[in-house]
Short mmCIF file of C-alpha atoms and ligand atoms in Angstrom, two decimals:
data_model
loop_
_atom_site.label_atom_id
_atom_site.label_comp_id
_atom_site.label_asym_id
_atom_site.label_seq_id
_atom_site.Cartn_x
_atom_site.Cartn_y
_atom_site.Cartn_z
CA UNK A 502 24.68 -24.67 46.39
CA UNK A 503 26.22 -25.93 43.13
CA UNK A 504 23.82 -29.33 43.33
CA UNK A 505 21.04 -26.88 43.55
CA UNK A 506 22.45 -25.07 40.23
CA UNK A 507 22.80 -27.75 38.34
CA UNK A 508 19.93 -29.27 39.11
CA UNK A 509 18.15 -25.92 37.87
CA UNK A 510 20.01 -26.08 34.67
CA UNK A 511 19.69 -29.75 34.03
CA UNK A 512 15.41 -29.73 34.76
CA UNK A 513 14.63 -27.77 31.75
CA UNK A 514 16.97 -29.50 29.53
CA UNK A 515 15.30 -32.92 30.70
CA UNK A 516 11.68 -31.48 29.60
CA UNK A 517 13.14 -30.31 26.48
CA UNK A 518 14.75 -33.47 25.44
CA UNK A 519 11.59 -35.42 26.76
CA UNK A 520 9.26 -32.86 24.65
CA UNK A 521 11.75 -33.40 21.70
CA UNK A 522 11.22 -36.99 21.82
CA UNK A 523 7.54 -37.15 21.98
CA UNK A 524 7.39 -34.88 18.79
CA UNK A 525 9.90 -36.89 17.16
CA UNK A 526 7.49 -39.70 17.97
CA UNK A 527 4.34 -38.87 16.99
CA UNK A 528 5.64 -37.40 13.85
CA UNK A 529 7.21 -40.85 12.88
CA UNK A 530 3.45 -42.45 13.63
CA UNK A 531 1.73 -39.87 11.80
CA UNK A 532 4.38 -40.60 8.58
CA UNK A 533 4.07 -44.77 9.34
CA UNK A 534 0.16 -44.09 9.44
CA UNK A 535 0.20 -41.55 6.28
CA UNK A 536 -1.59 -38.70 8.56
CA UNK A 537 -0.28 -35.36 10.09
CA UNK A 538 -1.82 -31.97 10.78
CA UNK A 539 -0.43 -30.81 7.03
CA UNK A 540 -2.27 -33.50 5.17
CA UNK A 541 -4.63 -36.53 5.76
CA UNK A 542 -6.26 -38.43 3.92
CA UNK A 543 -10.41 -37.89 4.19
CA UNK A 544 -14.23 -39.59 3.58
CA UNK A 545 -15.37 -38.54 0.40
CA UNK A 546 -18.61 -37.89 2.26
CA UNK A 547 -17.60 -35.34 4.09
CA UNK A 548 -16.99 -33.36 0.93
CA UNK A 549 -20.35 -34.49 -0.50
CA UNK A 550 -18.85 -36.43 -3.27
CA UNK A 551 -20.30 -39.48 -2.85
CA UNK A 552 -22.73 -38.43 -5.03
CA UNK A 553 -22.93 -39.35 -8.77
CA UNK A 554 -20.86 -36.75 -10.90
CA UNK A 555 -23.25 -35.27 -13.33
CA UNK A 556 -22.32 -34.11 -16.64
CA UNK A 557 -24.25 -30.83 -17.94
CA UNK A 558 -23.99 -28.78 -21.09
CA UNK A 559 -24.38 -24.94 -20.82
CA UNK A 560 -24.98 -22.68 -24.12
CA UNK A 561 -24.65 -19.31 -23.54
CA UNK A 562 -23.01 -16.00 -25.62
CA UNK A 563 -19.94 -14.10 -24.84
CA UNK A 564 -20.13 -10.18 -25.84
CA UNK A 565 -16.60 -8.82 -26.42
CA UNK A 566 -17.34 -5.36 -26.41
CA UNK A 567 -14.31 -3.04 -27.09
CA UNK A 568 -16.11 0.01 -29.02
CA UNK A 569 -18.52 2.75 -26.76
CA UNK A 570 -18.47 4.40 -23.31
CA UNK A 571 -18.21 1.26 -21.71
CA UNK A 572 -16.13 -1.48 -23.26
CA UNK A 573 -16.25 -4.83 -21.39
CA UNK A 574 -12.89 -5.55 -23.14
CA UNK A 575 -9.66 -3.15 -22.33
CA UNK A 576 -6.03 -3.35 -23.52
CA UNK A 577 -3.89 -3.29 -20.81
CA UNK A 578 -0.84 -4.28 -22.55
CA UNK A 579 0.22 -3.22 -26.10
CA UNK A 580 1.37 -5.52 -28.33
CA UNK A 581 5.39 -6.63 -27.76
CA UNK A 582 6.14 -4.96 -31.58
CA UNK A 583 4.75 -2.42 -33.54
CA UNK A 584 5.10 -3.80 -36.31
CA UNK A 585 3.17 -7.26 -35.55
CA UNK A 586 0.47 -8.51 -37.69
CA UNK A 587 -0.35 -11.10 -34.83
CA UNK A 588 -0.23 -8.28 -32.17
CA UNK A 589 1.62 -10.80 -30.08
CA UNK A 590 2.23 -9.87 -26.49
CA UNK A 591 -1.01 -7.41 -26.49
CA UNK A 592 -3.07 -8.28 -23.30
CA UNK A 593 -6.21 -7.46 -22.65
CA UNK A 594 -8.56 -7.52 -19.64
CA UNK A 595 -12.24 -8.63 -19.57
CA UNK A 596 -15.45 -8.09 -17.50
CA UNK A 597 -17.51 -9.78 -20.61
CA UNK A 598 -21.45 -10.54 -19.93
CA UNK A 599 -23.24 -13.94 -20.69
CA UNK A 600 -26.33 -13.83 -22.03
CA UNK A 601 -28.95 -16.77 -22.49
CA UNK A 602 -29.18 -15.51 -26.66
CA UNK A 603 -26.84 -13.80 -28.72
CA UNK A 604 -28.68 -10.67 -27.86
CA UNK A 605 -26.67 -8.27 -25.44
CA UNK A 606 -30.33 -7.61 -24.19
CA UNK A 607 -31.52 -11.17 -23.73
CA UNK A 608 -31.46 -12.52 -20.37
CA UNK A 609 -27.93 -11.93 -18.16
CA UNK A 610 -26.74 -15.23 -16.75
CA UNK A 611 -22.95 -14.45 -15.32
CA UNK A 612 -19.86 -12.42 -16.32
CA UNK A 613 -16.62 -13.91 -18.31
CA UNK A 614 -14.00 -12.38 -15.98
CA UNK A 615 -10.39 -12.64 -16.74
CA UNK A 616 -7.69 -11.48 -19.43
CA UNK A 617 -6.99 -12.84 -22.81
CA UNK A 618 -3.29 -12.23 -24.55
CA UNK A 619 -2.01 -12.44 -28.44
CA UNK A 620 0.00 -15.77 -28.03
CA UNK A 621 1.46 -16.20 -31.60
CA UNK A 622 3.48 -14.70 -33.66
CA UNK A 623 2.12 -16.66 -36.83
CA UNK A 624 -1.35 -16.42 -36.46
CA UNK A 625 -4.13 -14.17 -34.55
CA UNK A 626 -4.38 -16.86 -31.71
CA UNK A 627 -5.44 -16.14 -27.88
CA UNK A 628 -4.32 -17.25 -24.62
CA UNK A 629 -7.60 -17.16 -22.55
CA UNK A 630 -7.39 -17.09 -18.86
CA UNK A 631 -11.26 -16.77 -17.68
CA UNK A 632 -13.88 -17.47 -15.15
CA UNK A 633 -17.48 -17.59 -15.73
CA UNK A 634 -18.87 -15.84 -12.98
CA UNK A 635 -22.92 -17.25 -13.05
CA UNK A 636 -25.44 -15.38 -11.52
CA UNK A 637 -28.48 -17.79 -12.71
CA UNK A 638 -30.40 -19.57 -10.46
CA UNK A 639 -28.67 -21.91 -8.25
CA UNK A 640 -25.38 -21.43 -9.89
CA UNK A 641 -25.66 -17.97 -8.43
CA UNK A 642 -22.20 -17.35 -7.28
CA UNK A 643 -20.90 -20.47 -8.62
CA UNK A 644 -17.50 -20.34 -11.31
CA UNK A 645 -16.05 -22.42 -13.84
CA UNK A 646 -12.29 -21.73 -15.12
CA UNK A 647 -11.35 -21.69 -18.85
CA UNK A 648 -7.71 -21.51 -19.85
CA UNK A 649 -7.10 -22.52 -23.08
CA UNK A 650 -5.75 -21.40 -26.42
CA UNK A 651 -8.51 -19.75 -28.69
CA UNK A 652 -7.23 -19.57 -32.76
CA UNK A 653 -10.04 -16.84 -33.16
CA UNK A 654 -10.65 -17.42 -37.22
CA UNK A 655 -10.72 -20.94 -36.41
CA UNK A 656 -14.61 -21.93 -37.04
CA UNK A 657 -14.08 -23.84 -33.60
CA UNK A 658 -12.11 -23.44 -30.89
CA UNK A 659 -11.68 -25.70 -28.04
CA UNK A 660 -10.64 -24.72 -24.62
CA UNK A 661 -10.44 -27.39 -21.45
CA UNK A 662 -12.57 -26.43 -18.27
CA UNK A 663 -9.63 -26.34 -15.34
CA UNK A 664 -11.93 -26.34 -12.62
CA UNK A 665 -14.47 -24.23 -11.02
CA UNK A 666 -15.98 -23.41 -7.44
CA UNK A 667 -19.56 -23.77 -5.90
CA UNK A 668 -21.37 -26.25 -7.45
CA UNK A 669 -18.16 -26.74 -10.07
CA UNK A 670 -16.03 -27.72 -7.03
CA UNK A 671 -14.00 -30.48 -8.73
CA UNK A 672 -15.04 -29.11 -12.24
CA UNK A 673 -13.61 -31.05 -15.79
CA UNK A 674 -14.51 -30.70 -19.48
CA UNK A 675 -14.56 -28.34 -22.10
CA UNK A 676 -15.82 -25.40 -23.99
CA UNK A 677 -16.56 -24.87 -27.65
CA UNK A 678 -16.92 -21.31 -28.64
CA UNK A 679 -18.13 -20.40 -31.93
CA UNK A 680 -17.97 -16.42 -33.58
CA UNK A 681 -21.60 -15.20 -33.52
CA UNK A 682 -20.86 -11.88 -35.17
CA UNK A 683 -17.68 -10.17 -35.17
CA UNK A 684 -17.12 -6.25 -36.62
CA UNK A 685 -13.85 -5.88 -37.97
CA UNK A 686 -13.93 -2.02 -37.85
CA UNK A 687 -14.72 -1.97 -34.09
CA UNK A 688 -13.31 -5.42 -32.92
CA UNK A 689 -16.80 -6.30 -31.11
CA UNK A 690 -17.95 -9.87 -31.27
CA UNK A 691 -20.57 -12.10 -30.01
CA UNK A 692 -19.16 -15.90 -29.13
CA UNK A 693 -21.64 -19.05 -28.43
CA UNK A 694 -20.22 -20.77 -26.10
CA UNK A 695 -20.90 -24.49 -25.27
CA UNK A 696 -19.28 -25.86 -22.29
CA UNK A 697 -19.63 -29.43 -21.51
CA UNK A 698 -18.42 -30.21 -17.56
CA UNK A 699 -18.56 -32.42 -15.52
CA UNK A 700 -19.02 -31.62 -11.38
CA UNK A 701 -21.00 -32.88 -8.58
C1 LIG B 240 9.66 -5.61 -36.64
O1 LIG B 240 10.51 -4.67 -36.04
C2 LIG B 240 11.64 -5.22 -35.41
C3 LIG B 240 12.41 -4.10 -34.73
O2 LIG B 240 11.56 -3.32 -33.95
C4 LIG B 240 12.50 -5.96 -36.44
O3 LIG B 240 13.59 -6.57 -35.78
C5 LIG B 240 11.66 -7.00 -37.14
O4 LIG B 240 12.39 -7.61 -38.18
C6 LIG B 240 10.41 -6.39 -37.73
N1 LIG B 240 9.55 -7.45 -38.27
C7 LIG B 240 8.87 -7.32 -39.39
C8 LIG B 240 8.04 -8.50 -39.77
O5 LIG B 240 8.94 -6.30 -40.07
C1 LIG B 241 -27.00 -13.81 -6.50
O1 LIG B 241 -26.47 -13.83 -5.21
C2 LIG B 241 -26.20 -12.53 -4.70
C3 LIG B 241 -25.44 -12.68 -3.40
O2 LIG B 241 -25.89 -13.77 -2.66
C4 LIG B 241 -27.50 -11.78 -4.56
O3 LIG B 241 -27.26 -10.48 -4.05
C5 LIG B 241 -28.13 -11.66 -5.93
O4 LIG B 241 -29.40 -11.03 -5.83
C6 LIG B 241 -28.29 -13.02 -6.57
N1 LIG B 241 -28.68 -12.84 -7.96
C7 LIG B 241 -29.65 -13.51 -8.54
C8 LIG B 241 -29.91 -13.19 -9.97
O5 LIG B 241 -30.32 -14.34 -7.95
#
């Protein structure tokens, strides 16, 4: 009777400790080997990247529209004072179209979706925080990421490309954006844009 209890009690513990050693391990030859199931390292292939990265320039214009029935551009957050000439701290949030000219009725090639905020309390400067959502051709569905800082009187402003998806998997550069036409009284402007990326 108590060899048969204690053999009961001492099976499971000797598959546990057994278990607990194999995991041990295989974990130390995953870490020796620099592989594991939370990272490894992989053939660029597999991703497609074996492929030259291209480098391609895209012009298109940004319509800020904040005045009529249906801004693109809505405050979200007011400014942090009253009383600031920079509004700093005033955030607003964007669904902005892209058009091929500076035309809001020339051709629609994505959407500039994201938020910009006042970021200065000296100057009217802008955090931007955007994607450009395309919808032309085969970079239908495909995004590239802006977040930069965007001095708005500056003649141009410079913003780096953080990445992208789609065909801007793995996306670098910049953008250069440029006021078009801006109406003080209403706030609407037109930007060109020029971003310069590179992606496979
Ligand atoms: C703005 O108002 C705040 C108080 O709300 C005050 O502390 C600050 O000095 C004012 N700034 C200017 C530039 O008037
Ligand atoms: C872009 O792709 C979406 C979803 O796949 C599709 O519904 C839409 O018609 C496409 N737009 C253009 C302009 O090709």
């Amino acid at each position: 009777m108590n060899t048969m209890n204690t053999h009961h009690f001492l099976t499971p513990c000797f598959f546990l400790l057994l278990s607990f050693h194999a995991l041990t391990s295989s974990a130390t030859t995953a870490e020796q080997e620099g592989t594991s199931d939370f990272v490894r390292p992989i053939d660029r292939k597999l991703l497609g990247l074996h492929k030259k990265e291209k480098l391609s320039h895209f012009k298109f214009y940004w319509h800020d529209i904040l005045s009529g029935r249906s801004p693109t551009s809505v405050p979200i957050v007011p400014p942090a004072y009253k009383n600031s000439t920079t509004f700093f701290g005033a955030i607003s949030m964007i669904d902005n179209p892209l058009t091929l000219g500076p035309s809001l009725s020339s051709k629609l090639v994505g959407r500039a979706q994201g938020f910009y905020g006042s970021a200065s309390q000296s100057e009217l400067s802008a955090l931007m925080a955007m994607n450009f959502a395309f919808i032309e051709g085969k970079y239908n569905g495909s995004t590239i990421t802006i977040l930069g800082r965007n001095p708005v009187f500056n003649k141009v402003r410079e913003m780096p490309v953080i990445g992208g998806s789609g065909l801007f998997r793995f996306a670098r550069g910049y953008a250069e954006a440029r006021t078009n036409w801006f109406d003080l009284k209403s706030g609407d402007a037109v930007v060109e844009y020029n971003v310069y990326v590179f992606h496979y």
